[in-house]
Each structure stands twice: as structure tokens, then as C-alpha cells.
Amino acid sequence: MNQLYDPKNAYRPAIKPVRRRTSNQNMAGSFFKSFFGSFLILAVIAVVLYRSEVMNFFTDVGSLAQTVSDPDKRIEFSLPFSPKRQNILVMGVDAAENEGDPFKGNRSDAMLLVSIAPHGKNVNVISIPRDSKVYIADRTKPDKINHAFAYGGINLTVKTVEETFGVRVHHYIVLSNQGLVKFIDTIGGLPIYIEQDMYYNDSAGNLHINLPKGDRVLTGKEAEGYMRFRKDALGDIGRIRRQQWFFNALGARMKDPQVLVKIPEVLKVMPKYILTDLSVYELSQYAALAKSIDMTTVQVATLPGSPSQRGSISYWILDPEKTQDIINRLVYRDKPKALNGPVSVGILYTPNMESKAAEIKQSLENIGMNVNMKPAAKLGHDHIAIHNLDLPTDVIVGLKKNVPEIKNKQTVYDPIGLNKAAKDFTIVLAGS
């Protein structure tokens, strides 16, 4: 049986599959929306339209540009979504080891499990830290999970994820980091707020990062550097958070009509950088779903654990119980337990956000909540961090309706408490 590595040098059994719910149980859960919607848009546009079957819809690039830019002439995908749950493994691949073939011998640089409920009722996303120490399927020693792709490509990676976390992976989408660079350059860059100075040079890996703090429009290489930077206190977890902010910014960028008309240019460069087993029919379904995702109501989770150093190698040691809780909540849509006592809410804020924090505190107290205020010298981006996995999603949904100041804040599951000012959840105000 596959196993997770325990920091006390004991090996625990792998997370067991949770039983599937029968049809008379509530499968819908709450309407979770994913930051990955923007990535789905990118992948679906690049893959669906380059497939020869779909390209037959268009006679030339000019007609495609007109179709994209003219609302009256757009092709709308509105097929009925699958009645079964769909789990899609989505990865970014670092092509540093083999630039000629990005999908052979390279390690995965980002790994996400996108879980879509029956009929597309909701979409949840789990980030799997690339440094997670697990047993790679069919191998005898523990290793970082991102090495699975280098050892055996997508098939070994899928098998490893299934055996480790007890979930079924139905499909996969893999994007080379080269493709991401090409895409960002083709659409004219990506506006984003850099939350801290980022400097790093790795000549062997051809990674050079020079990003001062502040608002910037990133080039493709700069965007790659922003997503891959991890030379700070949070390491790989900090990088996962930046990937989340990155895809939020990309989702906003994709709504710009000036970007949409550049899709024909994207189609010329993207196909060789994407690997997927999705059919044209399935991709058209995901195109319709991605189009409907509201990027202002984002909720994501990163598998919880703690960092560990084994010699010169750093690992992320997954917490089996909390990891199982995340999978139960976001993949199997288990209902949370009833809370004992009132909801505990905190506000974590930087000095320049003190007045805004006071306004939100007053709004929360007006609806009967007890609020703990806590200043912080430096924070990343605005978001709502959920620490108690038993917190009903309806609590956050209701607050967003009643407190306009937090309506557009992204929601992140944070059971390990990276940004914590209360037991149940924290509103993080970083000013960005």
C-alpha cells in the first residue's frame, strides 16, 4: 500500500478512498468557484480550437478573429455537463531538463486537482505542493511527488495521485512553462501586484528573477519567475499562493476584449505546449463551464502539512488527517459538522489598511459577530482564510452578501494558519 512519510520517521498508510455518496445524498455542496477558471480558459481555448475537428468551423484566421471579437458571431458552447463527478489533474511542467520535448523527462512544477461536481454545479481546486514527500507508484523509496512526471510521464503521475490520495483522476491537462511564457507575451503581458521584492538567479535552470515590489505588467519570463519564486520563509507554499494570485490576475486579463482578439495568435504557438486526454466534446463542455466561472468568488485549498529538511533536500510533509479533511470537503463534498458555539472571526491588516479594517469590524459587529483585530507588518494579498474546515460555506457566502467590503475577496482554505487572527476564519487586508 502506498504511504505518506511521517516527520517522526514512521510511515503511515496512504489516505484511503472515501466512500462515494449515493444519489439520495446531497452532492451539490456549496457553490465553490476556482481561481483555476482562468487556466481552464487558457487551456480550453488553446486545445479546443487547435483540434482539427474544431478548426474546420473556421475558414481562416481572419474569420476566427471576427468570431471572437464580435458577440453576435461567437460560437457558444452550451452542451449539457456530465452527470458524474469529474476530477481533472492539471499540471505545469518545467521544461528545463528537456526543452525539445517538454513532456518527457521533466518534472512537474505545479500540480492541481480540479474537482467538478455532477452537472457542473460547483468546481473545487486543491493545490498539491510539488515537494510533498510520498511514495511514487511502482517505486520503493519515498520521493517528491513532482518527480513522478520525470520518471514516468503523465501515466505514472496519475497513478501516484490516485494511490496516495484515494481519488479517481478522470482526465488531465498538462501545460509546459514554455507555453505559459509564450502565452503571456502573446497577449501583451499581465498586470499584477508584486507583494514583495523577488530576486533570484539560477543559471543552470535558466531562471533569473528580478521583480521589485509594486504594480507591474509582467512579460512572459517575468510571469514565469513570479510563479516559480520560492526563496522566502514560506518556500513552496508561498509559491502556491502566488500561483493563485497569478491566475486571479490572468482571469481578469482574459476578460479584456483586446486580449480576446489575440486568440488567433495564441493558436499558432500553443498546441505543442499542451498535453491532454480530453476529447473535443469534453473540452467544449469545459469551455462552457469556464465561461461561467465568477472570478470574484474564488475558493481554493492547499494540502496542509509542514516543511522538513532531509540532508540537503527540502520536503513538504503532508498532514494525513487534515489532508483527508480537505479531500472529503472539496472532492467528495462532505457536509461540515455543526459548529459548537459562535463563529470566531479575525481581521489581519497592514498599517495602511487600519481604517478599512475598522470599517469591516464595525460591519461585522453590526450583524452580531465578535471580531479580533490583529496588525501585521507585511502581508501578501487580500483574501479570506478559512482555518476551521467545519465552517459551513454558507457563513462566508452570507457575509459577502451583507458586508460589501469583503464581497470580492478570494477565499482560501488555510487549516495550518499561515494568516490567522481567529479560530474559524480571518479576513486578510494587505491593500492589494
Short mmCIF file of C-alpha atoms in Angstrom, two decimals, residues 128-284:
data_model
loop_
_atom_site.label_atom_id
_atom_site.label_comp_id
_atom_site.label_asym_id
_atom_site.label_seq_id
_atom_site.Cartn_x
_atom_site.Cartn_y
_atom_site.Cartn_z
CA ILE A 128 -0.71 19.67 -4.25
CA PRO A 129 2.70 21.03 -3.13
CA ARG A 130 5.38 19.85 -5.53
CA ASP A 131 7.72 18.97 -2.64
CA SER A 132 5.17 16.63 -0.99
CA LYS A 133 7.03 13.51 0.16
CA VAL A 134 5.15 10.40 -0.97
CA TYR A 135 5.82 7.01 -2.48
CA ILE A 136 5.87 7.29 -6.26
CA ALA A 137 3.72 4.48 -7.70
CA ASP A 138 5.71 1.32 -8.53
CA ARG A 139 8.86 2.62 -6.79
CA THR A 140 10.28 1.51 -3.45
CA LYS A 141 11.58 4.74 -1.92
CA PRO A 142 9.79 7.97 -0.91
CA ASP A 143 10.36 10.97 -3.16
CA LYS A 144 8.93 14.36 -4.07
CA ILE A 145 5.64 13.97 -5.88
CA ASN A 146 6.79 16.24 -8.73
CA HIS A 147 9.41 13.64 -9.71
CA ALA A 148 6.68 11.25 -10.85
CA PHE A 149 6.32 13.07 -14.17
CA ALA A 150 10.07 12.87 -14.84
CA TYR A 151 10.14 9.14 -14.03
CA GLY A 152 7.09 8.04 -15.99
CA GLY A 153 5.21 10.95 -17.51
CA ILE A 154 1.52 11.58 -17.06
CA ASN A 155 0.55 7.92 -16.55
CA LEU A 156 2.84 7.46 -13.54
CA THR A 157 1.78 10.84 -12.14
CA VAL A 158 -1.92 9.99 -12.36
CA LYS A 159 -1.31 6.59 -10.72
CA THR A 160 0.69 8.22 -7.91
CA VAL A 161 -2.02 10.80 -7.18
CA GLU A 162 -4.74 8.14 -7.21
CA GLU A 163 -2.87 5.76 -4.90
CA THR A 164 -1.68 8.44 -2.50
CA PHE A 165 -4.91 10.38 -2.04
CA GLY A 166 -7.56 7.77 -2.76
CA VAL A 167 -9.25 9.71 -5.56
CA ARG A 168 -10.02 8.86 -9.15
CA VAL A 169 -8.37 11.05 -11.80
CA HIS A 170 -10.63 11.09 -14.85
CA HIS A 171 -8.66 13.42 -17.13
CA TYR A 172 -5.51 15.51 -17.29
CA ILE A 173 -4.27 18.78 -18.80
CA VAL A 174 -0.52 19.49 -18.81
CA LEU A 175 0.97 22.85 -19.81
CA SER A 176 4.69 23.42 -20.37
CA ASN A 177 6.15 26.50 -18.69
CA GLN A 178 7.39 27.47 -22.15
CA GLY A 179 3.78 27.64 -23.26
CA LEU A 180 2.91 29.95 -20.37
CA VAL A 181 5.75 32.30 -21.33
CA LYS A 182 4.62 32.35 -24.96
CA PHE A 183 1.00 32.94 -23.95
CA ILE A 184 1.72 35.92 -21.66
CA ASP A 185 3.92 37.56 -24.30
CA THR A 186 1.30 37.00 -27.00
CA ILE A 187 -1.48 38.69 -25.01
CA GLY A 188 0.74 41.70 -24.26
CA GLY A 189 1.80 40.98 -20.67
CA LEU A 190 -0.01 40.52 -17.36
CA PRO A 191 -0.79 43.37 -14.92
CA ILE A 192 -0.27 42.17 -11.33
CA TYR A 193 0.77 43.44 -7.90
CA ILE A 194 4.14 42.08 -6.70
CA GLU A 195 3.76 41.73 -2.94
CA GLN A 196 7.49 41.67 -2.10
CA ASP A 197 10.90 42.14 -3.71
CA MET A 198 11.86 38.96 -5.55
CA TYR A 199 15.45 38.36 -6.60
CA TYR A 200 16.94 35.00 -7.59
CA ASN A 201 19.42 33.68 -10.17
CA ASP A 202 19.84 30.07 -11.27
CA SER A 203 21.97 29.86 -14.41
CA ALA A 204 21.75 26.05 -14.56
CA GLY A 205 17.95 26.17 -14.56
CA ASN A 206 17.84 29.30 -16.75
CA LEU A 207 15.76 31.06 -14.11
CA HIS A 208 16.53 34.72 -13.43
CA ILE A 209 14.08 36.67 -11.26
CA ASN A 210 14.31 40.44 -10.71
CA LEU A 211 10.92 41.72 -9.57
CA PRO A 212 10.73 44.73 -7.23
CA LYS A 213 7.64 45.17 -5.11
CA GLY A 214 4.72 47.09 -6.62
CA ASP A 215 2.31 47.15 -9.56
CA ARG A 216 3.84 45.77 -12.75
CA VAL A 217 2.94 44.43 -16.18
CA LEU A 218 4.86 41.16 -16.40
CA THR A 219 6.44 39.75 -19.53
CA GLY A 220 6.23 36.00 -20.10
CA LYS A 221 9.62 35.30 -18.47
CA GLU A 222 8.80 37.61 -15.56
CA ALA A 223 5.46 35.84 -15.08
CA GLU A 224 7.27 32.51 -15.00
CA GLY A 225 9.67 33.90 -12.41
CA TYR A 226 6.82 35.22 -10.25
CA MET A 227 5.10 31.83 -10.25
CA ARG A 228 8.29 29.86 -9.56
CA PHE A 229 9.88 32.11 -6.91
CA ARG A 230 10.09 30.39 -3.52
CA LYS A 231 13.13 31.88 -1.81
CA ASP A 232 11.20 33.25 1.13
CA ALA A 233 10.03 32.00 4.53
CA LEU A 234 7.04 30.09 3.09
CA GLY A 235 9.01 28.22 0.40
CA ASP A 236 6.80 26.05 -1.82
CA ILE A 237 3.61 27.10 0.00
CA GLY A 238 4.38 30.75 -0.72
CA ARG A 239 4.84 29.85 -4.37
CA ILE A 240 1.46 28.08 -4.45
CA ARG A 241 -0.16 31.21 -3.03
CA ARG A 242 1.48 33.30 -5.75
CA GLN A 243 0.21 30.89 -8.37
CA GLN A 244 -3.28 31.50 -7.01
CA TRP A 245 -2.89 35.29 -7.21
CA PHE A 246 -1.38 34.88 -10.68
CA PHE A 247 -4.40 33.00 -12.04
CA ASN A 248 -6.75 35.54 -10.48
CA ALA A 249 -4.92 38.28 -12.40
CA LEU A 250 -4.96 36.15 -15.55
CA GLY A 251 -8.71 35.63 -15.21
CA ALA A 252 -9.23 39.38 -15.08
CA ARG A 253 -6.91 39.86 -18.06
CA MET A 254 -8.84 37.32 -20.13
CA LYS A 255 -11.95 39.49 -19.92
CA ASP A 256 -10.22 42.31 -21.83
CA PRO A 257 -11.60 42.45 -25.41
CA GLN A 258 -8.13 43.46 -26.63
CA VAL A 259 -6.86 40.12 -25.35
CA LEU A 260 -9.68 38.07 -26.86
CA VAL A 261 -8.92 39.28 -30.38
CA LYS A 262 -5.38 37.92 -29.98
CA ILE A 263 -6.59 34.33 -29.68
CA PRO A 264 -5.65 33.55 -33.31
CA GLU A 265 -2.05 34.46 -32.46
CA VAL A 266 -2.25 32.20 -29.41
CA LEU A 267 -3.40 29.29 -31.56
CA LYS A 268 -0.26 29.48 -33.66
CA VAL A 269 2.10 28.91 -30.74
CA MET A 270 0.22 26.99 -28.03
CA PRO A 271 -0.63 23.49 -29.37
CA LYS A 272 2.82 21.93 -28.92
CA TYR A 273 2.94 23.09 -25.30
CA ILE A 274 -0.24 21.32 -24.14
CA LEU A 275 -0.88 17.63 -23.42
CA THR A 276 -4.39 16.35 -22.64
CA ASP A 277 -6.62 13.29 -22.99
CA LEU A 278 -9.83 15.32 -23.23
CA SER A 279 -11.98 14.88 -26.31
CA VAL A 280 -13.36 17.77 -28.34
CA TYR A 281 -16.81 17.13 -26.88
CA GLU A 282 -15.48 17.21 -23.30
CA LEU A 283 -13.39 20.30 -23.96
CA SER A 284 -16.42 22.11 -25.33
#
